PDB file of C-alpha atoms in Angstrom:
ATOM      1  CA  UNK A   1      39.574 188.162 -13.909  1.00  0.00           C
ATOM      2  CA  UNK A   2      36.891 186.110 -15.594  1.00  0.00           C
ATOM      3  CA  UNK A   3      35.558 182.723 -14.630  1.00  0.00           C
ATOM      4  CA  UNK A   4      34.792 179.484 -16.425  1.00  0.00           C
ATOM      5  CA  UNK A   5      32.493 179.711 -19.440  1.00  0.00           C
ATOM      6  CA  UNK A   6      28.812 179.367 -18.501  1.00  0.00           C
ATOM      7  CA  UNK A   7      27.095 176.026 -18.988  1.00  0.00           C
ATOM      8  CA  UNK A   8      24.803 175.823 -22.004  1.00  0.00           C
ATOM      9  CA  UNK A   9      22.751 173.060 -20.400  1.00  0.00           C
ATOM     10  CA  UNK A  10      21.520 172.747 -16.830  1.00  0.00           C
ATOM     11  CA  UNK A  11      22.935 169.405 -15.725  1.00  0.00           C
ATOM     12  CA  UNK A  12      21.672 167.964 -12.450  1.00  0.00           C
ATOM     13  CA  UNK A  13      21.455 164.599 -10.730  1.00  0.00           C
ATOM     14  CA  UNK A  14      17.958 163.961 -12.050  1.00  0.00           C
ATOM     15  CA  UNK A  15      19.006 164.228 -15.695  1.00  0.00           C
ATOM     16  CA  UNK A  16      22.136 162.128 -15.190  1.00  0.00           C
ATOM     17  CA  UNK A  17      20.195 159.473 -13.285  1.00  0.00           C
ATOM     18  CA  UNK A  18      17.759 159.243 -16.181  1.00  0.00           C
ATOM     19  CA  UNK A  19      20.603 158.827 -18.686  1.00  0.00           C
ATOM     20  CA  UNK A  20      22.018 156.004 -16.597  1.00  0.00           C
ATOM     21  CA  UNK A  21      18.636 154.271 -16.167  1.00  0.00           C
ATOM     22  CA  UNK A  22      17.921 154.493 -19.881  1.00  0.00           C
ATOM     23  CA  UNK A  23      21.315 153.411 -21.209  1.00  0.00           C
ATOM     24  CA  UNK A  24      23.215 151.595 -18.450  1.00  0.00           C
ATOM     25  CA  UNK A  25      20.654 150.225 -15.971  1.00  0.00           C
ATOM     26  CA  UNK A  26      23.315 147.993 -14.408  1.00  0.00           C
ATOM     27  CA  UNK A  27      24.621 151.159 -12.690  1.00  0.00           C
ATOM     28  CA  UNK A  28      21.248 152.653 -11.777  1.00  0.00           C
ATOM     29  CA  UNK A  29      21.432 151.665  -8.109  1.00  0.00           C
ATOM     30  CA  UNK A  30      24.750 153.379  -7.480  1.00  0.00           C
ATOM     31  CA  UNK A  31      24.736 156.640  -5.547  1.00  0.00           C
ATOM     32  CA  UNK A  32      25.120 159.776  -7.645  1.00  0.00           C
ATOM     33  CA  UNK A  33      26.853 162.870  -6.248  1.00  0.00           C
ATOM     34  CA  UNK A  34      26.282 166.552  -6.928  1.00  0.00           C
ATOM     35  CA  UNK A  35      28.269 167.810  -9.923  1.00  0.00           C
ATOM     36  CA  UNK A  36      31.795 169.144 -10.070  1.00  0.00           C
ATOM     37  CA  UNK A  37      32.010 171.601 -12.953  1.00  0.00           C
ATOM     38  CA  UNK A  38      35.089 172.255 -15.022  1.00  0.00           C
ATOM     39  CA  UNK A  39      35.507 174.586 -17.981  1.00  0.00           C
ATOM     40  CA  UNK A  40      34.098 172.046 -20.413  1.00  0.00           C
ATOM     41  CA  UNK A  41      32.559 169.156 -18.518  1.00  0.00           C
ATOM     42  CA  UNK A  42      30.437 168.335 -15.512  1.00  0.00           C
ATOM     43  CA  UNK A  43      31.400 165.304 -13.446  1.00  0.00           C
ATOM     44  CA  UNK A  44      29.145 163.297 -11.152  1.00  0.00           C
ATOM     45  CA  UNK A  45      30.614 160.689  -8.837  1.00  0.00           C
ATOM     46  CA  UNK A  46      28.827 157.358  -9.447  1.00  0.00           C
ATOM     47  CA  UNK A  47      29.304 154.974  -6.565  1.00  0.00           C
ATOM     48  CA  UNK A  48      32.804 154.518  -5.130  1.00  0.00           C
ATOM     49  CA  UNK A  49      34.650 153.628  -8.340  1.00  0.00           C
ATOM     50  CA  UNK A  50      33.133 155.584 -11.244  1.00  0.00           C
ATOM     51  CA  UNK A  51      32.509 159.095 -12.589  1.00  0.00           C
ATOM     52  CA  UNK A  52      29.963 160.307 -15.138  1.00  0.00           C
ATOM     53  CA  UNK A  53      31.578 162.894 -17.417  1.00  0.00           C
ATOM     54  CA  UNK A  54      29.317 165.045 -19.595  1.00  0.00           C
ATOM     55  CA  UNK A  55      29.950 168.112 -21.780  1.00  0.00           C
ATOM     56  CA  UNK A  56      28.335 171.241 -20.376  1.00  0.00           C
ATOM     57  CA  UNK A  57      28.640 173.261 -23.597  1.00  0.00           C
ATOM     58  CA  UNK A  58      28.686 172.555 -27.333  1.00  0.00           C
ATOM     59  CA  UNK A  59      32.368 173.369 -27.738  1.00  0.00           C
ATOM     60  CA  UNK A  60      33.263 170.471 -25.424  1.00  0.00           C
ATOM     61  CA  UNK A  61      31.199 167.825 -27.219  1.00  0.00           C
ATOM     62  CA  UNK A  62      33.898 166.834 -29.754  1.00  0.00           C
ATOM     63  CA  UNK A  63      36.528 166.851 -26.994  1.00  0.00           C
ATOM     64  CA  UNK A  64      34.820 164.066 -25.072  1.00  0.00           C
ATOM     65  CA  UNK A  65      34.425 162.140 -28.330  1.00  0.00           C
ATOM     66  CA  UNK A  66      38.196 162.413 -28.777  1.00  0.00           C
ATOM     67  CA  UNK A  67      38.674 160.877 -25.332  1.00  0.00           C
ATOM     68  CA  UNK A  68      36.253 158.089 -26.207  1.00  0.00           C
ATOM     69  CA  UNK A  69      38.004 157.375 -29.493  1.00  0.00           C
ATOM     70  CA  UNK A  70      41.638 157.591 -28.465  1.00  0.00           C
ATOM     71  CA  UNK A  71      42.031 156.703 -24.786  1.00  0.00           C
ATOM     72  CA  UNK A  72      41.352 153.004 -25.485  1.00  0.00           C
ATOM     73  CA  UNK A  73      44.201 153.201 -28.018  1.00  0.00           C
ATOM     74  CA  UNK A  74      46.637 154.968 -25.702  1.00  0.00           C
ATOM     75  CA  UNK A  75      45.806 153.378 -22.338  1.00  0.00           C
ATOM     76  CA  UNK A  76      47.538 150.021 -23.016  1.00  0.00           C
ATOM     77  CA  UNK A  77      50.858 151.763 -23.639  1.00  0.00           C
ATOM     78  CA  UNK A  78      50.682 153.886 -20.466  1.00  0.00           C
ATOM     79  CA  UNK A  79      51.809 152.516 -17.115  1.00  0.00           C
ATOM     80  CA  UNK A  80      49.712 155.021 -15.131  1.00  0.00           C
ATOM     81  CA  UNK A  81      45.913 155.009 -14.835  1.00  0.00           C
ATOM     82  CA  UNK A  82      43.951 157.187 -17.264  1.00  0.00           C
ATOM     83  CA  UNK A  83      40.170 157.693 -17.564  1.00  0.00           C
ATOM     84  CA  UNK A  84      39.557 155.173 -20.344  1.00  0.00           C
ATOM     85  CA  UNK A  85      35.747 154.989 -20.660  1.00  0.00           C
ATOM     86  CA  UNK A  86      34.020 151.921 -19.283  1.00  0.00           C
ATOM     87  CA  UNK A  87      30.760 152.999 -20.955  1.00  0.00           C
ATOM     88  CA  UNK A  88      30.081 155.465 -23.795  1.00  0.00           C
ATOM     89  CA  UNK A  89      26.715 157.182 -23.544  1.00  0.00           C
ATOM     90  CA  UNK A  90      24.729 158.295 -26.577  1.00  0.00           C
ATOM     91  CA  UNK A  91      22.832 161.544 -27.247  1.00  0.00           C
ATOM     92  CA  UNK A  92      19.123 161.484 -26.452  1.00  0.00           C
ATOM     93  CA  UNK A  93      16.066 163.687 -26.933  1.00  0.00           C
ATOM     94  CA  UNK A  94      16.803 165.306 -23.555  1.00  0.00           C
ATOM     95  CA  UNK A  95      20.637 165.466 -23.699  1.00  0.00           C
ATOM     96  CA  UNK A  96      22.245 166.232 -27.084  1.00  0.00           C
ATOM     97  CA  UNK A  97      25.860 165.000 -26.794  1.00  0.00           C
ATOM     98  CA  UNK A  98      27.925 161.881 -26.171  1.00  0.00           C
ATOM     99  CA  UNK A  99      28.986 161.292 -22.566  1.00  0.00           C
ATOM    100  CA  UNK A 100      31.143 158.817 -20.662  1.00  0.00           C
ATOM    101  CA  UNK A 101      31.363 156.741 -17.532  1.00  0.00           C
ATOM    102  CA  UNK A 102      35.015 156.517 -16.523  1.00  0.00           C
ATOM    103  CA  UNK A 103      36.962 155.134 -13.561  1.00  0.00           C
ATOM    104  CA  UNK A 104      37.399 157.360 -10.540  1.00  0.00           C
ATOM    105  CA  UNK A 105      41.070 158.305 -10.421  1.00  0.00           C
ATOM    106  CA  UNK A 106      42.727 157.148  -7.212  1.00  0.00           C
ATOM    107  CA  UNK A 107      44.727 159.809  -5.424  1.00  0.00           C
ATOM    108  CA  UNK A 108      44.687 163.537  -4.818  1.00  0.00           C
ATOM    109  CA  UNK A 109      45.580 166.298  -7.284  1.00  0.00           C
ATOM    110  CA  UNK A 110      49.237 167.231  -7.175  1.00  0.00           C
ATOM    111  CA  UNK A 111      48.059 170.844  -6.988  1.00  0.00           C
ATOM    112  CA  UNK A 112      46.865 170.105  -3.433  1.00  0.00           C
ATOM    113  CA  UNK A 113      50.433 169.246  -2.370  1.00  0.00           C
ATOM    114  CA  UNK A 114      52.998 171.806  -1.293  1.00  0.00           C
ATOM    115  CA  UNK A 115      55.243 172.730  -4.228  1.00  0.00           C
ATOM    116  CA  UNK A 116      58.354 171.703  -2.339  1.00  0.00           C
ATOM    117  CA  UNK A 117      56.869 168.244  -1.633  1.00  0.00           C
ATOM    118  CA  UNK A 118      56.075 167.373  -5.254  1.00  0.00           C
ATOM    119  CA  UNK A 119      59.466 165.965  -6.203  1.00  0.00           C
ATOM    120  CA  UNK A 120      58.484 162.341  -5.585  1.00  0.00           C
ATOM    121  CA  UNK A 121      56.144 162.565  -8.584  1.00  0.00           C
ATOM    122  CA  UNK A 122      58.900 163.504 -11.057  1.00  0.00           C
ATOM    123  CA  UNK A 123      59.876 159.955 -12.014  1.00  0.00           C
ATOM    124  CA  UNK A 124      56.307 158.884 -12.709  1.00  0.00           C
ATOM    125  CA  UNK A 125      55.645 161.975 -14.815  1.00  0.00           C
ATOM    126  CA  UNK A 126      58.836 161.395 -16.822  1.00  0.00           C
ATOM    127  CA  UNK A 127      57.723 157.827 -17.501  1.00  0.00           C
ATOM    128  CA  UNK A 128      54.254 158.997 -18.541  1.00  0.00           C
ATOM    129  CA  UNK A 129      55.671 161.607 -20.916  1.00  0.00           C
ATOM    130  CA  UNK A 130      58.102 159.104 -22.409  1.00  0.00           C
ATOM    131  CA  UNK A 131      55.329 156.592 -23.017  1.00  0.00           C
ATOM    132  CA  UNK A 132      52.910 159.174 -24.419  1.00  0.00           C
ATOM    133  CA  UNK A 133      55.180 161.275 -26.616  1.00  0.00           C
ATOM    134  CA  UNK A 134      55.399 158.815 -29.482  1.00  0.00           C
ATOM    135  CA  UNK A 135      54.618 159.496 -33.151  1.00  0.00           C
ATOM    136  CA  UNK A 136      50.913 160.135 -33.648  1.00  0.00           C
ATOM    137  CA  UNK A 137      48.843 159.001 -36.634  1.00  0.00           C
ATOM    138  CA  UNK A 138      47.656 161.408 -39.291  1.00  0.00           C
ATOM    139  CA  UNK A 139      44.091 161.206 -37.974  1.00  0.00           C
ATOM    140  CA  UNK A 140      44.979 162.233 -34.414  1.00  0.00           C
ATOM    141  CA  UNK A 141      42.629 164.975 -33.172  1.00  0.00           C
ATOM    142  CA  UNK A 142      43.420 168.475 -34.355  1.00  0.00           C
ATOM    143  CA  UNK A 143      43.565 171.168 -31.681  1.00  0.00           C
ATOM    144  CA  UNK A 144      44.041 174.825 -32.654  1.00  0.00           C
ATOM    145  CA  UNK A 145      45.343 175.880 -29.226  1.00  0.00           C
ATOM    146  CA  UNK A 146      47.716 173.054 -28.256  1.00  0.00           C
ATOM    147  CA  UNK A 147      50.763 171.581 -29.942  1.00  0.00           C
ATOM    148  CA  UNK A 148      50.743 174.272 -32.643  1.00  0.00           C
ATOM    149  CA  UNK A 149      53.510 176.700 -33.680  1.00  0.00           C
ATOM    150  CA  UNK A 150      53.940 179.460 -31.120  1.00  0.00           C
ATOM    151  CA  UNK A 151      53.395 182.232 -33.664  1.00  0.00           C
ATOM    152  CA  UNK A 152      49.768 181.122 -34.026  1.00  0.00           C
ATOM    153  CA  UNK A 153      49.192 182.011 -30.353  1.00  0.00           C
ATOM    154  CA  UNK A 154      51.033 185.334 -30.368  1.00  0.00           C
ATOM    155  CA  UNK A 155      47.992 187.595 -30.786  1.00  0.00           C
ATOM    156  CA  UNK A 156      46.080 185.774 -28.030  1.00  0.00           C
ATOM    157  CA  UNK A 157      48.988 186.081 -25.624  1.00  0.00           C
ATOM    158  CA  UNK A 158      49.439 189.795 -26.343  1.00  0.00           C
ATOM    159  CA  UNK A 159      45.715 190.363 -25.844  1.00  0.00           C
ATOM    160  CA  UNK A 160      45.793 188.729 -22.416  1.00  0.00           C
ATOM    161  CA  UNK A 161      48.830 190.719 -21.344  1.00  0.00           C
ATOM    162  CA  UNK A 162      47.185 193.964 -22.482  1.00  0.00           C
ATOM    163  CA  UNK A 163      44.005 193.211 -20.538  1.00  0.00           C
ATOM    164  CA  UNK A 164      45.279 194.370 -17.162  1.00  0.00           C
ATOM    165  CA  UNK A 165      44.527 191.085 -15.392  1.00  0.00           C
ATOM    166  CA  UNK A 166      47.923 189.380 -15.555  1.00  0.00           C
ATOM    167  CA  UNK A 167      50.567 190.447 -13.020  1.00  0.00           C
ATOM    168  CA  UNK A 168      53.980 191.556 -14.288  1.00  0.00           C
ATOM    169  CA  UNK A 169      52.671 191.621 -17.844  1.00  0.00           C
ATOM    170  CA  UNK A 170      55.551 193.674 -19.260  1.00  0.00           C
ATOM    171  CA  UNK A 171      58.117 191.224 -17.926  1.00  0.00           C
ATOM    172  CA  UNK A 172      56.183 188.263 -19.297  1.00  0.00           C
ATOM    173  CA  UNK A 173      55.900 189.918 -22.705  1.00  0.00           C
ATOM    174  CA  UNK A 174      59.636 190.510 -22.826  1.00  0.00           C
ATOM    175  CA  UNK A 175      60.242 186.885 -21.944  1.00  0.00           C
ATOM    176  CA  UNK A 176      57.717 185.749 -24.570  1.00  0.00           C
ATOM    177  CA  UNK A 177      59.401 187.888 -27.215  1.00  0.00           C
ATOM    178  CA  UNK A 178      62.681 186.149 -26.447  1.00  0.00           C
ATOM    179  CA  UNK A 179      61.304 182.606 -26.451  1.00  0.00           C
ATOM    180  CA  UNK A 180      58.535 182.522 -29.016  1.00  0.00           C
ATOM    181  CA  UNK A 181      60.736 183.108 -32.061  1.00  0.00           C
ATOM    182  CA  UNK A 182      62.807 179.953 -31.496  1.00  0.00           C
ATOM    183  CA  UNK A 183      62.627 177.307 -34.249  1.00  0.00           C
ATOM    184  CA  UNK A 184      59.737 174.843 -34.056  1.00  0.00           C
ATOM    185  CA  UNK A 185      59.631 171.085 -33.412  1.00  0.00           C
ATOM    186  CA  UNK A 186      61.770 169.451 -36.136  1.00  0.00           C
ATOM    187  CA  UNK A 187      60.340 165.924 -35.871  1.00  0.00           C
ATOM    188  CA  UNK A 188      57.003 164.272 -36.754  1.00  0.00           C
ATOM    189  CA  UNK A 189      54.089 165.215 -34.464  1.00  0.00           C
ATOM    190  CA  UNK A 190      53.811 163.205 -31.260  1.00  0.00           C
ATOM    191  CA  UNK A 191      50.844 162.422 -29.048  1.00  0.00           C
ATOM    192  CA  UNK A 192      50.090 165.143 -26.470  1.00  0.00           C
ATOM    193  CA  UNK A 193      47.898 165.250 -23.396  1.00  0.00           C
ATOM    194  CA  UNK A 194      47.344 168.933 -24.168  1.00  0.00           C
ATOM    195  CA  UNK A 195      46.291 170.128 -20.703  1.00  0.00           C
ATOM    196  CA  UNK A 196      49.002 168.841 -18.404  1.00  0.00           C
ATOM    197  CA  UNK A 197      49.104 170.750 -15.119  1.00  0.00           C
ATOM    198  CA  UNK A 198      49.148 169.733 -11.437  1.00  0.00           C
ATOM    199  CA  UNK A 199      45.356 169.583 -11.078  1.00  0.00           C
ATOM    200  CA  UNK A 200      45.282 166.848 -13.745  1.00  0.00           C
ATOM    201  CA  UNK A 201      48.040 164.795 -12.100  1.00  0.00           C
ATOM    202  CA  UNK A 202      46.926 162.564  -9.220  1.00  0.00           C
ATOM    203  CA  UNK A 203      49.290 161.136  -6.621  1.00  0.00           C
ATOM    204  CA  UNK A 204      49.183 158.527  -3.858  1.00  0.00           C
ATOM    205  CA  UNK A 205      51.881 158.708  -1.193  1.00  0.00           C
ATOM    206  CA  UNK A 206      53.618 161.298  -3.349  1.00  0.00           C
ATOM    207  CA  UNK A 207      53.856 159.070  -6.429  1.00  0.00           C
ATOM    208  CA  UNK A 208      51.975 159.616  -9.679  1.00  0.00           C
ATOM    209  CA  UNK A 209      48.857 157.424  -9.648  1.00  0.00           C
ATOM    210  CA  UNK A 210      46.703 158.764 -12.506  1.00  0.00           C
ATOM    211  CA  UNK A 211      46.556 161.367 -15.238  1.00  0.00           C
ATOM    212  CA  UNK A 212      43.084 162.744 -15.942  1.00  0.00           C
ATOM    213  CA  UNK A 213      41.201 165.066 -18.334  1.00  0.00           C
ATOM    214  CA  UNK A 214      42.367 164.224 -21.855  1.00  0.00           C
ATOM    215  CA  UNK A 215      39.846 166.556 -23.487  1.00  0.00           C
ATOM    216  CA  UNK A 216      42.632 168.504 -25.240  1.00  0.00           C
ATOM    217  CA  UNK A 217      44.333 165.368 -26.556  1.00  0.00           C
ATOM    218  CA  UNK A 218      46.081 166.125 -29.831  1.00  0.00           C
ATOM    219  CA  UNK A 219      49.382 165.752 -31.634  1.00  0.00           C
ATOM    220  CA  UNK A 220      52.189 168.189 -32.272  1.00  0.00           C
ATOM    221  CA  UNK A 221      55.082 169.775 -30.397  1.00  0.00           C
ATOM    222  CA  UNK A 222      55.844 168.084 -27.027  1.00  0.00           C
ATOM    223  CA  UNK A 223      56.863 171.495 -25.677  1.00  0.00           C
ATOM    224  CA  UNK A 224      53.162 172.020 -24.963  1.00  0.00           C
ATOM    225  CA  UNK A 225      53.107 169.243 -22.368  1.00  0.00           C
ATOM    226  CA  UNK A 226      56.554 170.099 -21.003  1.00  0.00           C
ATOM    227  CA  UNK A 227      55.187 173.491 -19.955  1.00  0.00           C
ATOM    228  CA  UNK A 228      53.884 171.619 -16.913  1.00  0.00           C
ATOM    229  CA  UNK A 229      57.407 171.796 -15.476  1.00  0.00           C
ATOM    230  CA  UNK A 230      56.878 175.522 -14.746  1.00  0.00           C
ATOM    231  CA  UNK A 231      53.224 175.082 -13.771  1.00  0.00           C
ATOM    232  CA  UNK A 232      54.015 172.321 -11.283  1.00  0.00           C
ATOM    233  CA  UNK A 233      57.523 172.363  -9.845  1.00  0.00           C
ATOM    234  CA  UNK A 234      60.171 174.559  -8.297  1.00  0.00           C
ATOM    235  CA  UNK A 235      63.469 175.154 -10.084  1.00  0.00           C
ATOM    236  CA  UNK A 236      65.283 172.086  -8.736  1.00  0.00           C
ATOM    237  CA  UNK A 237      62.550 169.562  -9.535  1.00  0.00           C
ATOM    238  CA  UNK A 238      61.892 171.225 -12.892  1.00  0.00           C
ATOM    239  CA  UNK A 239      65.544 170.844 -13.865  1.00  0.00           C
ATOM    240  CA  UNK A 240      65.468 167.191 -12.783  1.00  0.00           C
ATOM    241  CA  UNK A 241      62.352 166.495 -14.863  1.00  0.00           C
ATOM    242  CA  UNK A 242      63.619 168.223 -18.003  1.00  0.00           C
ATOM    243  CA  UNK A 243      67.006 166.520 -17.775  1.00  0.00           C
ATOM    244  CA  UNK A 244      65.304 163.128 -17.481  1.00  0.00           C
ATOM    245  CA  UNK A 245      62.967 163.773 -20.409  1.00  0.00           C
ATOM    246  CA  UNK A 246      65.778 165.075 -22.615  1.00  0.00           C
ATOM    247  CA  UNK A 247      65.556 167.441 -25.569  1.00  0.00           C
ATOM    248  CA  UNK A 248      65.073 164.757 -28.280  1.00  0.00           C
ATOM    249  CA  UNK A 249      67.798 166.334 -30.362  1.00  0.00           C
ATOM    250  CA  UNK A 250      65.945 169.650 -30.383  1.00  0.00           C
ATOM    251  CA  UNK A 251      68.021 172.363 -28.673  1.00  0.00           C
ATOM    252  CA  UNK A 252      65.030 174.736 -28.617  1.00  0.00           C
ATOM    253  CA  UNK A 253      62.523 172.335 -27.025  1.00  0.00           C
ATOM    254  CA  UNK A 254      62.784 173.714 -23.497  1.00  0.00           C
ATOM    255  CA  UNK A 255      62.659 177.338 -24.665  1.00  0.00           C
ATOM    256  CA  UNK A 256      59.367 176.589 -26.438  1.00  0.00           C
ATOM    257  CA  UNK A 257      58.136 174.746 -23.340  1.00  0.00           C
ATOM    258  CA  UNK A 258      58.800 177.867 -21.283  1.00  0.00           C
ATOM    259  CA  UNK A 259      56.878 179.936 -23.839  1.00  0.00           C
ATOM    260  CA  UNK A 260      53.965 177.502 -23.580  1.00  0.00           C
ATOM    261  CA  UNK A 261      54.103 177.932 -19.808  1.00  0.00           C
ATOM    262  CA  UNK A 262      53.614 181.682 -20.333  1.00  0.00           C
ATOM    263  CA  UNK A 263      50.598 180.989 -22.548  1.00  0.00           C
ATOM    264  CA  UNK A 264      48.941 178.636 -20.087  1.00  0.00           C
ATOM    265  CA  UNK A 265      49.836 180.578 -16.940  1.00  0.00           C
ATOM    266  CA  UNK A 266      48.331 183.760 -18.381  1.00  0.00           C
ATOM    267  CA  UNK A 267      45.158 181.855 -19.260  1.00  0.00           C
ATOM    268  CA  UNK A 268      44.873 180.696 -15.658  1.00  0.00           C
ATOM    269  CA  UNK A 269      45.559 184.196 -14.393  1.00  0.00           C
ATOM    270  CA  UNK A 270      42.880 185.627 -16.685  1.00  0.00           C
ATOM    271  CA  UNK A 271      40.068 183.077 -16.422  1.00  0.00           C
ATOM    272  CA  UNK A 272      40.200 181.643 -12.884  1.00  0.00           C
ATOM    273  CA  UNK A 273      38.197 184.216 -10.942  1.00  0.00           C
ATOM    274  CA  UNK A 274      35.872 181.443  -9.721  1.00  0.00           C
ATOM    275  CA  UNK A 275      38.586 178.805  -9.233  1.00  0.00           C
ATOM    276  CA  UNK A 276      41.251 179.677  -6.643  1.00  0.00           C
ATOM    277  CA  UNK A 277      43.133 176.417  -7.261  1.00  0.00           C
ATOM    278  CA  UNK A 278      43.668 177.245 -10.931  1.00  0.00           C
ATOM    279  CA  UNK A 279      44.520 180.849 -10.108  1.00  0.00           C
ATOM    280  CA  UNK A 280      47.195 179.541  -7.718  1.00  0.00           C
ATOM    281  CA  UNK A 281      48.700 177.400 -10.503  1.00  0.00           C
ATOM    282  CA  UNK A 282      48.931 180.453 -12.733  1.00  0.00           C
ATOM    283  CA  UNK A 283      50.473 182.567  -9.977  1.00  0.00           C
ATOM    284  CA  UNK A 284      53.052 179.887  -9.181  1.00  0.00           C
ATOM    285  CA  UNK A 285      54.009 179.518 -12.846  1.00  0.00           C
ATOM    286  CA  UNK A 286      54.404 183.264 -13.353  1.00  0.00           C
ATOM    287  CA  UNK A 287      56.717 183.483 -10.350  1.00  0.00           C
ATOM    288  CA  UNK A 288      58.753 180.526 -11.612  1.00  0.00           C
ATOM    289  CA  UNK A 289      58.986 181.979 -15.109  1.00  0.00           C
ATOM    290  CA  UNK A 290      60.154 185.388 -13.991  1.00  0.00           C
ATOM    291  CA  UNK A 291      62.442 184.008 -11.331  1.00  0.00           C
ATOM    292  CA  UNK A 292      64.444 182.317 -14.083  1.00  0.00           C
ATOM    293  CA  UNK A 293      64.130 185.028 -16.683  1.00  0.00           C
TER     294      UNK A 293
END
């Protein structure tokens, strides 16, 4: 396996503290934690209620700008908390990209909960998907790896499966070959989270409390987001979620969602060498996919 892409900038508390002093001195006295690094961003806890979110590589810089532009538009229509920026930081001579201060999401990642105890979150996720998956404007962010026709991801998927890092690759390829040729989304593009999996779903007392990390926000085929049903749930809760969401008059929606689950699960299986939690999501999804195949 491989790990997360390396950071292109060395982000530490000293640099972030300077950004805050220079641009938002009203927060300068708040405690700043050591960073948590994702694939694209570093996050520093700022006091008890806030997080500083900064791109750690050039590729992520436009993604955080998409969050800054569109989360204030989407947040009012969503009944669950999302990381709408409370401050938007500007590039400087010592840090080249936009950055954000966002609310700290209350709750724990659903990925930290036993799979068989996740069912209480289904209703909140259905409501979130229903509220989000509405027609998107023509200037919604483009994303070449989410919401797009499945045939555009075929070569990438085959490359992963040929790399020797994904378990049961031949079975997954056979399943992909069955699913990926189904007709595409027949309706106008809808808003998508783009990276919906149990580590980006927070719960309190079992119920959905926040959805985080909108860096892949885009528009397109809702099957991309519905792939989370295989990444997150067992067969019974997955069936309950999909039945509640409905197929929107598209009889091939859930087949494409299952194909998207193969795409995302194989990415986790390939690139999570340094992140056991993400590797576990990929392993769970692969077992769910092949259990139903």
